[in-house]
Coordinates of C-alpha atoms and ligand atoms in Angstrom, one line a residue:
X936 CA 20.2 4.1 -18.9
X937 CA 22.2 2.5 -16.0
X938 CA 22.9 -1.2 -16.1
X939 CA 21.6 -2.8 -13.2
X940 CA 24.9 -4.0 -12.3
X941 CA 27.4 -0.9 -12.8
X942 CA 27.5 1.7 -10.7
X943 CA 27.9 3.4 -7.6
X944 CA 27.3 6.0 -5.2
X945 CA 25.6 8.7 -6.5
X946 CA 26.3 12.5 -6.2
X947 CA 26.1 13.7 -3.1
X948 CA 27.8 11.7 -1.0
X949 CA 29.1 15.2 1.2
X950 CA 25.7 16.5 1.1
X951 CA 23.2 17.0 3.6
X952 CA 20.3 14.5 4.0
X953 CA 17.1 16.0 5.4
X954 CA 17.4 15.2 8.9
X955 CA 21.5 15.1 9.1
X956 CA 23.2 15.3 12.5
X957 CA 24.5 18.6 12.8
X958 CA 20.8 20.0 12.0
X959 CA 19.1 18.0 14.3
X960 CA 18.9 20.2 17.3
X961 CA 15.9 20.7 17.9
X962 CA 14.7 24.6 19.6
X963 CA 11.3 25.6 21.1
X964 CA 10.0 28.1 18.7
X965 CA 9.4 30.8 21.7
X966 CA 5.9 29.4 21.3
X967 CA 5.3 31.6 25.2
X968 CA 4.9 34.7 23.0
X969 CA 1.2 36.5 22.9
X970 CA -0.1 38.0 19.8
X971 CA 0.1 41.1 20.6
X972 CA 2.9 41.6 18.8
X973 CA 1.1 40.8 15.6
X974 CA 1.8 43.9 12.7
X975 CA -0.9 46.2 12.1
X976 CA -2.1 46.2 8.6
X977 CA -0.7 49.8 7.6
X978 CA 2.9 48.2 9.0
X979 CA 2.3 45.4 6.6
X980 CA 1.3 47.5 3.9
X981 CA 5.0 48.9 2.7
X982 CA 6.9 46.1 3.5
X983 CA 8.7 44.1 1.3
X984 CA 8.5 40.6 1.5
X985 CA 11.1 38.0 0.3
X986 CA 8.8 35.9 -1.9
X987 CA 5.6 36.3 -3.4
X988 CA 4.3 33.8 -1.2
X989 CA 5.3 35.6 1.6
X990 CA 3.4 38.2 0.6
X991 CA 0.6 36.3 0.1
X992 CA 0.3 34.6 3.3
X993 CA 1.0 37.8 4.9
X994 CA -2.1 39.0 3.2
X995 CA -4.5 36.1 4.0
X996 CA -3.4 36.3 7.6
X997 CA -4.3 40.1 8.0
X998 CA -7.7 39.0 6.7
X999 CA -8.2 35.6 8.7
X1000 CA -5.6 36.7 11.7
X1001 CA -3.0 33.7 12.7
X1002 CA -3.3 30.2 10.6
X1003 CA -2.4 27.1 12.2
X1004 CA 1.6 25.8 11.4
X1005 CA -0.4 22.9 9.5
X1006 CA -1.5 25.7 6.8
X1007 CA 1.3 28.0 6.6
X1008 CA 3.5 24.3 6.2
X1009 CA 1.0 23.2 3.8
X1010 CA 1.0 26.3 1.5
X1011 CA 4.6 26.6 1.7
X1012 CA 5.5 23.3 0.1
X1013 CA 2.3 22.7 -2.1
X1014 CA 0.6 26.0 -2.7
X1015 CA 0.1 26.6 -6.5
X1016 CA 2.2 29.7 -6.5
X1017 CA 5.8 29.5 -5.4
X1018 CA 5.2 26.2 -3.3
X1019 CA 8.3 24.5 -2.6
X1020 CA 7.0 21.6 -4.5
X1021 CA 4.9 23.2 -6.4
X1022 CA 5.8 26.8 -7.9
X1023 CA 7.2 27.2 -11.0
X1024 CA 11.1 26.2 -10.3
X1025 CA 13.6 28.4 -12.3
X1026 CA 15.3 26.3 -15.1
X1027 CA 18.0 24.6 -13.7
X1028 CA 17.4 24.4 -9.8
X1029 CA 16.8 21.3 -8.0
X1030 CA 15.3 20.5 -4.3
X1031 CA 17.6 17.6 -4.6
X1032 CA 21.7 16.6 -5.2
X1033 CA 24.6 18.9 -4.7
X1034 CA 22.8 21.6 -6.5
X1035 CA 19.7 21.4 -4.9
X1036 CA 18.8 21.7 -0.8
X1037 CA 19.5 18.1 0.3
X1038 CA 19.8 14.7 -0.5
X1039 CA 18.0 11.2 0.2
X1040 CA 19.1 8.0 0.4
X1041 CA 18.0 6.6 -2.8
X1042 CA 19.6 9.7 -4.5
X1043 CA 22.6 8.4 -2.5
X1044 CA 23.2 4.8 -3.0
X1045 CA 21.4 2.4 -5.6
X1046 CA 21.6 -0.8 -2.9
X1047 CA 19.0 1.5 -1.5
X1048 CA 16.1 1.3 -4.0
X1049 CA 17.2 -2.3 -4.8
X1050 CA 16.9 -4.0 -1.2
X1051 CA 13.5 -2.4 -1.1
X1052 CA 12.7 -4.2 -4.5
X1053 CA 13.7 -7.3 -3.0
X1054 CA 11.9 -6.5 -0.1
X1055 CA 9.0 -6.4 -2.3
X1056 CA 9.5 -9.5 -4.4
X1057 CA 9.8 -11.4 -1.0
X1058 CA 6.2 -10.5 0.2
X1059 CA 5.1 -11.2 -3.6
X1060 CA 6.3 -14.8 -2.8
X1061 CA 4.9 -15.0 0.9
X1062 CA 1.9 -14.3 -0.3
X1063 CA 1.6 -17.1 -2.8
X1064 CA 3.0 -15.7 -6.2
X1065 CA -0.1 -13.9 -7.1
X1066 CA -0.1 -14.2 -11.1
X1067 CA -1.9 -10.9 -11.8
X1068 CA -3.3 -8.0 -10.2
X1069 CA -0.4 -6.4 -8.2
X1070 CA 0.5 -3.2 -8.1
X1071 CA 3.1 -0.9 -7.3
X1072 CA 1.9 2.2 -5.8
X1073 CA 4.7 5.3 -4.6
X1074 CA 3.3 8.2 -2.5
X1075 CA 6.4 11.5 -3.0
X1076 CA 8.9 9.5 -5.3
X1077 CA 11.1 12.9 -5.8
X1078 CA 13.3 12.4 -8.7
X1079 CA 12.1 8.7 -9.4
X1080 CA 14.7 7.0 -8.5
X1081 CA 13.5 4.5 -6.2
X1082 CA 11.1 3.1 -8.4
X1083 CA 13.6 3.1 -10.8
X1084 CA 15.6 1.4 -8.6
X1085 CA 12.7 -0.9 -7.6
X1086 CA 11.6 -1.8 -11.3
X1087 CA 15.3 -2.6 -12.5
X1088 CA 15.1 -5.3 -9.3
X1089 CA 11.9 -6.7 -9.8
X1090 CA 12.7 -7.3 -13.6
X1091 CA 14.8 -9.9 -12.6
X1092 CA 12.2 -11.6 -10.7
X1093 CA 10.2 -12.7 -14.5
X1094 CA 6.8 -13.8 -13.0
X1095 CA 6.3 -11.0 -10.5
X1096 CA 7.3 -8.6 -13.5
X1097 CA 4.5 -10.1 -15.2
X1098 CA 2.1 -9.9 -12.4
X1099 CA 2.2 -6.3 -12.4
X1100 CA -0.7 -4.5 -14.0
X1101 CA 0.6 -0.9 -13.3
X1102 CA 2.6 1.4 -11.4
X1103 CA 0.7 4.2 -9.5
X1104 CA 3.2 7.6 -8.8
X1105 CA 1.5 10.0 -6.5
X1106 CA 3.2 13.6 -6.8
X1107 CA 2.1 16.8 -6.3
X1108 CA 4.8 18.2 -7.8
X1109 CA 4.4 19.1 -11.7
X1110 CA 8.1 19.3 -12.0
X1111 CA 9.2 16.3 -10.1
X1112 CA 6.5 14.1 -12.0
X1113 CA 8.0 15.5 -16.0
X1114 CA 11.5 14.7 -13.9
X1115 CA 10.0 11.1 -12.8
X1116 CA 8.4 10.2 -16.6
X1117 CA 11.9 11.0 -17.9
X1118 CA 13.4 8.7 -15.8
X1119 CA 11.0 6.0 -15.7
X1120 CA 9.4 6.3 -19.3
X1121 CA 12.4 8.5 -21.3
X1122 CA 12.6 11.4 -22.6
X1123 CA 10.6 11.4 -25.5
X1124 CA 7.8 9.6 -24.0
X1125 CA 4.7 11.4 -24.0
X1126 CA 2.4 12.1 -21.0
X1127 CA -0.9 11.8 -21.6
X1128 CA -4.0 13.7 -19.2
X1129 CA -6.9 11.9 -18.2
X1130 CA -9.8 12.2 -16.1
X1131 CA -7.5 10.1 -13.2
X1132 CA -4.0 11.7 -13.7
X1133 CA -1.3 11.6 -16.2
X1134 CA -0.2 8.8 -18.4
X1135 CA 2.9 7.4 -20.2
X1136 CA 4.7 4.2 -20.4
X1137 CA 7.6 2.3 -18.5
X1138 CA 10.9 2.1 -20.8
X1139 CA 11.2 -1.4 -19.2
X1140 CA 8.1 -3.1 -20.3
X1141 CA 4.8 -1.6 -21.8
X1142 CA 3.8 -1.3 -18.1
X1143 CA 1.4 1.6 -17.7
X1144 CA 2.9 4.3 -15.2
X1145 CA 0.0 6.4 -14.4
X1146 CA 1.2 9.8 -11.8
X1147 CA -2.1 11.9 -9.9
X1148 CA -1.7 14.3 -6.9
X1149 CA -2.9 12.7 -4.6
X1150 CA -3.7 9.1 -3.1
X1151 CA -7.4 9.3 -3.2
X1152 CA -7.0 9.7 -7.3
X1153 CA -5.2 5.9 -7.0
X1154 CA -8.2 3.1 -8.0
X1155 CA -9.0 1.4 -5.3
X1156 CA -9.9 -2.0 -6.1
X1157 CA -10.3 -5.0 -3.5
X1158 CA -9.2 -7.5 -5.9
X1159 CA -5.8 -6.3 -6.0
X1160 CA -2.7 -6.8 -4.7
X1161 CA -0.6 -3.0 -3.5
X1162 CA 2.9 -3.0 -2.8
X1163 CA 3.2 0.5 -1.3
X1164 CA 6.4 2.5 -1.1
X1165 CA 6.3 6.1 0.9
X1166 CA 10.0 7.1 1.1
X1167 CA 10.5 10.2 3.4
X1168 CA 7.1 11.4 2.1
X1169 CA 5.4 11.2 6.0
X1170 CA 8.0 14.0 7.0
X1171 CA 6.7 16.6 4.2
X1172 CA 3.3 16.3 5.3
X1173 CA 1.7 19.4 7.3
X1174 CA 1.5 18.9 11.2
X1175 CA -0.5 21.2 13.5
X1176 CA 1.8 21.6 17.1
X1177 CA 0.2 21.9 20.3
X1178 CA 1.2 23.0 24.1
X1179 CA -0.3 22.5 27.3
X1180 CA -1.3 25.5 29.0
X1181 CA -2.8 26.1 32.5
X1182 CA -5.7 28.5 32.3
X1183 CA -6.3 30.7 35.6
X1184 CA -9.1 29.9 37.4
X1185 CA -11.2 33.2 36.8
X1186 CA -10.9 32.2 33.0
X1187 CA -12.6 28.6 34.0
X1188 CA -15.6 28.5 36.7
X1189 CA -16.1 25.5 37.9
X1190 CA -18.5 24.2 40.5
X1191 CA -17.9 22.1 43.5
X1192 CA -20.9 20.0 42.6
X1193 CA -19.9 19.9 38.7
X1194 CA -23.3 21.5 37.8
X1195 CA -23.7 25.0 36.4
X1196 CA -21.6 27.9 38.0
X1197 CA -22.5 30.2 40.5
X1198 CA -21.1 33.0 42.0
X1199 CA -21.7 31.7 45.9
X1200 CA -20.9 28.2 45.3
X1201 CA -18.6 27.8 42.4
X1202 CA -14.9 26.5 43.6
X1203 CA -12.2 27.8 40.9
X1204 CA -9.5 25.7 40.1
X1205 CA -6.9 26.1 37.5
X1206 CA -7.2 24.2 34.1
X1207 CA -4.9 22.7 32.0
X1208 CA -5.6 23.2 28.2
X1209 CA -4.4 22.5 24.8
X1210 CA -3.6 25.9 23.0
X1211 CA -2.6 25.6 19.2
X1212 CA 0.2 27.1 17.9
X1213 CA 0.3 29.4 14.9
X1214 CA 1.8 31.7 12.9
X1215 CA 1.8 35.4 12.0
X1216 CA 4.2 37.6 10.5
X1217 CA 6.9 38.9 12.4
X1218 CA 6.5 42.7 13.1
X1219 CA 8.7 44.9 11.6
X1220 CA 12.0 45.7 13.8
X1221 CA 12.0 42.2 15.7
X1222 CA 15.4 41.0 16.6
X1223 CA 16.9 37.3 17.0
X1224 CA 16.6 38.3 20.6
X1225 CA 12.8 39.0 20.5
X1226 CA 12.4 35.4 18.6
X1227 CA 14.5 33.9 20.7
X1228 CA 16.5 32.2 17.5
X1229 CA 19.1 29.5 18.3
X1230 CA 22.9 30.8 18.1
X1231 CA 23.7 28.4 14.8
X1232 CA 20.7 30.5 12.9
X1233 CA 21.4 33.9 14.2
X1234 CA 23.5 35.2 11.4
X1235 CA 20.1 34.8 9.1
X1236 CA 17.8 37.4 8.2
X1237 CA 15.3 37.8 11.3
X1238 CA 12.5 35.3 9.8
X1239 CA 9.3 37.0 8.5
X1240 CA 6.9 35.1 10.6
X1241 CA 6.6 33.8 13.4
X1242 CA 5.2 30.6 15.5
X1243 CA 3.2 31.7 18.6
X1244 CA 1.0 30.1 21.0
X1245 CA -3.0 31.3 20.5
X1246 CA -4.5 33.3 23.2
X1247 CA -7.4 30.9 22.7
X1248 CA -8.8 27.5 22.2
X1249 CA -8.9 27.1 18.2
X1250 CA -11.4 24.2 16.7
X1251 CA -8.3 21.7 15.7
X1252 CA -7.0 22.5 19.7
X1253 CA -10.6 21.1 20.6
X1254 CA -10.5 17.6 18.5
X1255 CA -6.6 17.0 18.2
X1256 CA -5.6 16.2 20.8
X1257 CA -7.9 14.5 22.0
X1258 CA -7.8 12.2 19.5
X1259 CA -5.5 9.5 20.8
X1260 CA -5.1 8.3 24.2
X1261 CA -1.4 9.4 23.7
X1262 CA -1.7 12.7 23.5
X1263 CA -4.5 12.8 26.1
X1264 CA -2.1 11.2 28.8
X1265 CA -0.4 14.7 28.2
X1266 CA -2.8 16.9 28.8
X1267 CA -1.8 17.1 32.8
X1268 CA 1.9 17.8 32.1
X1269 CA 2.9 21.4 32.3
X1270 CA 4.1 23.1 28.9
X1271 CA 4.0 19.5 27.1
X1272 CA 4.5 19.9 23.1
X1273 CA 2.8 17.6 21.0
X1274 CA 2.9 17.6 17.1
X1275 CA -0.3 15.7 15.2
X1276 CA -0.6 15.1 11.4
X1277 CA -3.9 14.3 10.8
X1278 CA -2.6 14.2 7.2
X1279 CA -0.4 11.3 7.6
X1280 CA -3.6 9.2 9.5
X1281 CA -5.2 9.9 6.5
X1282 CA -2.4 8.3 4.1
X1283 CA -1.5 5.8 6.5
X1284 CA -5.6 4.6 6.7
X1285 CA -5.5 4.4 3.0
X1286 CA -3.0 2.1 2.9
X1287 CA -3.9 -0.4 5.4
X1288 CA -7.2 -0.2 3.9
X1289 CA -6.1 -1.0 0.1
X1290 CA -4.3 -4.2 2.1
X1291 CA -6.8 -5.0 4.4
X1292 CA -10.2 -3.8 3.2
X1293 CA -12.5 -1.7 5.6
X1294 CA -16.2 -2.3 6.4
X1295 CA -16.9 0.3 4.0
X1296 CA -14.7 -1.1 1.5
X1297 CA -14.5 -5.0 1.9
X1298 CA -11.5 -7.1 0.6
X1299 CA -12.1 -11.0 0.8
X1300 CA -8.6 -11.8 1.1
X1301 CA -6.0 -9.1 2.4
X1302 CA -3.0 -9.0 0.8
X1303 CA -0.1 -6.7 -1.0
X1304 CA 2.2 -4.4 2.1
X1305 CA 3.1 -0.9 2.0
X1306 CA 7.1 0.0 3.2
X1307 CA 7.3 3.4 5.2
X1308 CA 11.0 4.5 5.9
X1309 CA 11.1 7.8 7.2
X1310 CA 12.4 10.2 10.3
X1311 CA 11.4 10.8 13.6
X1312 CA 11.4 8.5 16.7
X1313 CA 10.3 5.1 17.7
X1314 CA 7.8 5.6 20.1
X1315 CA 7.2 9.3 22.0
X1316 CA 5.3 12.1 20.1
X1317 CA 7.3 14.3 18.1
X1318 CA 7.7 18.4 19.2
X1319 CA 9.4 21.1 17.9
X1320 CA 10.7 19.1 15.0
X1321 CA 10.0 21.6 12.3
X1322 CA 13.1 22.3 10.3
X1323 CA 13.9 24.1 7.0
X1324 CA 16.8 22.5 5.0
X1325 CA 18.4 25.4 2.2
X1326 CA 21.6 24.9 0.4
X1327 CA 22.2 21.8 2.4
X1328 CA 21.8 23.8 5.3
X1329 CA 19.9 24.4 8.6
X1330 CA 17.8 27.7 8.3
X1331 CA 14.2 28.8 9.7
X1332 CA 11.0 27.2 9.0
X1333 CA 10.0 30.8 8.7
X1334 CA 12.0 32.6 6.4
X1335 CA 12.2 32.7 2.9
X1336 CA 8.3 30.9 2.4
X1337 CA 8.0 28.4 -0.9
X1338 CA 12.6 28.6 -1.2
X1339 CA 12.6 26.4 2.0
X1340 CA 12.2 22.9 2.4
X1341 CA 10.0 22.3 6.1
X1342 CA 9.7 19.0 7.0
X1343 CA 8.9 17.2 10.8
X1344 CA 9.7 14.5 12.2
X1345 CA 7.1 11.0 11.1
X1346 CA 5.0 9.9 14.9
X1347 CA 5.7 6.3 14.0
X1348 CA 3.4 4.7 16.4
X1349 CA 0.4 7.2 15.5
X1350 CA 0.8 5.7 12.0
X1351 CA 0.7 2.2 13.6
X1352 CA -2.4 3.4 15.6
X1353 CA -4.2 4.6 12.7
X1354 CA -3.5 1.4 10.7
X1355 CA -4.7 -0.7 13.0
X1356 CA -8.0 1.1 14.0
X1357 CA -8.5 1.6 9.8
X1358 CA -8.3 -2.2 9.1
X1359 CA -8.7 -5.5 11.0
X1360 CA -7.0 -7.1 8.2
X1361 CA -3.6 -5.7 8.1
X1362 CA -0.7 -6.1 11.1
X1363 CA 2.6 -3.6 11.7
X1364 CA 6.0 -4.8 12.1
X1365 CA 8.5 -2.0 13.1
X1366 CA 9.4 0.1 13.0
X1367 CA 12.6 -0.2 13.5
X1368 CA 16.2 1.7 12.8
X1369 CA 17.2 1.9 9.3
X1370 CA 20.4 0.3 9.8
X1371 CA 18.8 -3.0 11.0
X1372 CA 16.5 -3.0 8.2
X1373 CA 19.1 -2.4 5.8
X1374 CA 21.6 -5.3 6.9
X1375 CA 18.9 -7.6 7.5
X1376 CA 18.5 -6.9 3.9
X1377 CA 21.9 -7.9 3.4
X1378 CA 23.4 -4.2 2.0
X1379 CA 26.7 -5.7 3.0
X1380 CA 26.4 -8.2 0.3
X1381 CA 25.0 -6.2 -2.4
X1382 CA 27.2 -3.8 -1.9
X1383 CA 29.9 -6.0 -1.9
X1384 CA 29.0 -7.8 -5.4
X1385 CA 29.1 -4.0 -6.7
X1386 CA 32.3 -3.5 -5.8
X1387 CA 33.3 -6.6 -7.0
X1388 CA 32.7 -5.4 -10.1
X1389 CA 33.7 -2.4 -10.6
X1390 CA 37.9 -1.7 -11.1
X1391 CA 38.3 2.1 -10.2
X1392 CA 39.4 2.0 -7.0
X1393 CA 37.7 5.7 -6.1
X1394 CA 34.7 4.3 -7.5
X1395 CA 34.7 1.3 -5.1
X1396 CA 35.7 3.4 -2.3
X1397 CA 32.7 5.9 -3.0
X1398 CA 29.9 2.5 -2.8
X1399 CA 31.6 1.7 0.4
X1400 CA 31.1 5.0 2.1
X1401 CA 27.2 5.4 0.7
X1402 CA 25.8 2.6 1.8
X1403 CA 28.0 2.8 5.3
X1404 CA 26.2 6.1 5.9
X1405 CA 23.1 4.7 4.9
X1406 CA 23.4 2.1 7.7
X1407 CA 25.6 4.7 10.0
X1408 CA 24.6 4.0 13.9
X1409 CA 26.7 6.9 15.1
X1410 CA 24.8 9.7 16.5
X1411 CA 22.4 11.7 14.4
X1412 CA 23.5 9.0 11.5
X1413 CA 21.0 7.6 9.0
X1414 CA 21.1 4.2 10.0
X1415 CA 19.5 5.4 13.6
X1416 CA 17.3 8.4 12.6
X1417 CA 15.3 6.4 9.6
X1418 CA 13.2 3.9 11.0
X1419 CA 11.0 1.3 8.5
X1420 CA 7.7 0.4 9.2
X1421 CA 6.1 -2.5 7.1
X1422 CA 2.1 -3.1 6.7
X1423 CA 1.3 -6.7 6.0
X1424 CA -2.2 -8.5 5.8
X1425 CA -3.0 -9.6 9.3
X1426 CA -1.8 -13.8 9.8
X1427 CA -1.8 -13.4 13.4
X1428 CA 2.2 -12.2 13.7
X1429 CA 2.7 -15.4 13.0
X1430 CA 4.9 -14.4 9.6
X1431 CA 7.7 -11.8 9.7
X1432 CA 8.9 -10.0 6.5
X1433 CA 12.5 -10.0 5.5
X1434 CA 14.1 -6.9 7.3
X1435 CA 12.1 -7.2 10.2
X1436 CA 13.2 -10.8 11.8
X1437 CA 11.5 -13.0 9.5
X1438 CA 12.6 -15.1 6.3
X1439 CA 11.2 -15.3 2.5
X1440 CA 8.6 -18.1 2.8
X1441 CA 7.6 -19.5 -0.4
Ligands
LIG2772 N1 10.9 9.8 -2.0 C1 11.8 10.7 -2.6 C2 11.5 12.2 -2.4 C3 11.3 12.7 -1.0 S1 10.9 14.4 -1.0 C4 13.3 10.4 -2.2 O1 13.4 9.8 -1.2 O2 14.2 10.9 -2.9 C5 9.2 14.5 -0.8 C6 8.4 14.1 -2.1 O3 7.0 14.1 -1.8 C7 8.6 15.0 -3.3 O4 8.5 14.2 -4.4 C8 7.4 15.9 -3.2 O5 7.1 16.6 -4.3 C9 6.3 15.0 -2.7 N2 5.2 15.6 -1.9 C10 5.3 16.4 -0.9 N3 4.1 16.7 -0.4 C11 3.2 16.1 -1.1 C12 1.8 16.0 -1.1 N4 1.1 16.6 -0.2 N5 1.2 15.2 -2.0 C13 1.9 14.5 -2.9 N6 3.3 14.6 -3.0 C14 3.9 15.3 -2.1

């Protein structure tokens, strides 16, 4: 066990995070291609694909004919077999650290898990020192180290540490939760299966830690108080992408008295459309050329699918995007990209409604605040932010299905949309660039009593140059591409949390 005062940078400080400079290019998956190219199924039938997924997918598309990106992403990092998340991993590998495909920045500094401990011990006393009834909920916790990280903080804090009736762990990953009970429970600590998810016990306290799949397996009960943590979670979630296309007029009667066509009367006019992109597999003998691959990928394997723009209108191209004003304001521009994730609305509802309570689920006094921290920008709508990370380095979302890790940039503000049309009791501060969150936080300080205490002078130099990248405001650096967005019961903006302008008030 680590002492909550020695220690360090951990591994990895060479390593790449997910969404590191050098891979954030961003390249327009030649999404002007038709299907046409699409294999026919005796092509498929002798190939040999690189995964068993692969193969599956391949399969299931030949039946269905192109899926949406949402389900090819969705299968590739949570399908039962060979998911990235999910499939059986072979002894030893690791999605995250040197050995593994990237690293995060709890994995990389401890100040990082600790400031958002203190983050939550600060709401716990703006909210009146609730006695009982709070909860610490994680959605994606990876390895467990930031609610390890959280837990050692908050232990220091005695009446919130009593306050806290249990810790809920949501992971799809079977792996990653055995990986998490280790960490937060031990090693011999046994797991036990319920009707509601998995159960052990924190090495800490007797607090139950209880881990389930998914949110909607989490007890939802008004009289509690959440502290929700999702820590580049958002990003792993499946997005559909979406381009504006101009259909020709013969496609699209339309009358000049806007009743029903006819052939004397109608006046045609061009149409602008949403058309949904998805994904097929490549046919055999396509080149880099043919895909249109950026340079820095080229020396790959072609990729065994491919992203292409459907012919026709598919049912999510019909609701999607017309779901927020934001994305409606697009539909007149030309070629616009837009990437939704109707799974992160459904996350992000969940939590403002566990705060804030819902007409169909009550609460008589909000309270408790959920902590995103994540990627993607401020305030436009992501497009074409679908990466895969390998080795620590940049490869195609398309290759290698269930050994690559996709993930897409978070839309901050649709999250802040969502949260506010789910609940009338909760506000959103944020979000706003890692780095200012962090120092607001003071992870000069904290690192700086580290150091303090700690005589190697490698070891001292490797804190300093963790938590600097976390906070780095260079270009493509952490401390600019994370952003944190905090959920807090509605008072009116007239309270700021710590981290976001405001001070602990007790
Ligand atoms: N928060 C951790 C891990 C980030 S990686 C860290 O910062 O180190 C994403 C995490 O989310 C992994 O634990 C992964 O298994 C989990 N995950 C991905 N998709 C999920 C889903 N649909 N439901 C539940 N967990 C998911």
């Amino acid at each position: 066990m680590r002492s909550a005062i020695v220690c360090t940078a951990r591994a990895g400080l060479g390593y790449a995070s997910r969404r590191p400079a050098s891979l954030a290019p961003k390249f327009i998956y030649h999404s002007s291609r038709t299907l046409s190219a699409t294999p026919s199924r005796r092509e498929e039938e002798g190939r040999k694909w690189s995964t068993p997924l692969a193969k599956q997918l391949a399969e299931a598309i030949n039946i269905t004919g192109p899926i949406p990106l949402a389900s090819y992403m969705r299968m590739c990092l949570t399908a039962d077999v060979g998911g990235y998340y999910t499939g059986a991993i072979e002894a030893g590998r690791d999605q995250f650290g040197p050995k593994g495909d990237f690293i995060t920045s709890p994995e990389i500094s401890q100040v990082f898990g600790e400031l958002i401990g203190i983050w939550f011990v600060a709401e716990w006393m703006s909210q009146g020192r609730p006695r009982s009834g709070v909860e610490l909920i994680e959605v994606g916790p990876g390895r467990g180290t930031l609610m390890d990280d959280i837990l050692r903080t908050i232990r220091n804090f005695k009446d919130m540490a009593s306050a806290i009736d249990a810790v809920y762990m949501v992971e799809a990953s079977k792996e990653l939760r055995v990986a998490q009970k280790n960490l937060l429970c031990g090693e011999d600590a046994a797991m036990r299966e319920s009707k509601e998810g998995w159960h052990s016990t924190c090495k800490y306290s007797d607090l139950p830690i209880v881990w389930s799949d998914s949110i909607k397996a989490v007890p939802h009960n008004s009289s509690k108080t959440p502290f929700i943590v999702a820590h580049e979670f958002f990003d792993a979630l499946p997005i559909h992408a979406f381009q504006v296309v101009e259909v020709p007029p013969t496609q699209q009667p339309v009358t000049s008295s806007g009743s029903s066509p006819s052939a004397s009367t109608t006046t045609l006019f061009p149409t602008r459309q949403w058309r949904e992109m998805v994904v097929s597999p490549t046919p055999e003998g396509t080149t880099h050329a043919d895909l249109g691959t950026p340079k820095s990928l080229q020396h790959e394997r072609v990729p065994e699918f491919q992203l292409t723009l459907s012919p026709s209108k598919t049912r999510h191209a019909s609701y999607l995007p017309e779901s927020s004003p934001r994305y409606r304001a697009l539909r007149s521009i030309p070629d616009a990209l837009i990437e939704v994730c109707p799974d992160a609305s459904l996350y992000a509802s969940d939590f403002a409604t566990r705060i804030g309570g819902s007409e169909a689920k009550p609460k008589p006094r909000p309270s408790g605040a959920a902590l995103i921290l994540d990627y993607g920008p401020a305030d436009t709508i992501p497009m074409n932010s679908l990466r895969g990370i390998r080795h620590h380095a940049r490869v195609s979302p398309f290759a290698d299905p269930g050994l690559v890790d996709l993930s897409a940039d978070v839309d901050f503000l649709a999250l802040v949309e969502t949260v506010t049309r789910a609940s009338e009791g909760v506000e959103c501060h944020g979000p706003i660039d890692q780095a200012h969150f962090l120092e607001s936080m003071g992870i000069a300080q904290r690192a700086e009593m580290l150091t303090k205490k700690v005589v190697d002078i490698n070891k001292k130099s490797e804190i300093e140059r963790a938590w600097k990248r976390l906070v780095d405001r260079g270009p493509g650096g952490m401390g600019k591409v994370y952003k944190a967005l905090a959920i807090l019961p509605e008072n009116g903006g007239r309270r700021r949390p710590v981290g976001f302008g405001g001070d602990v008030s007790t």
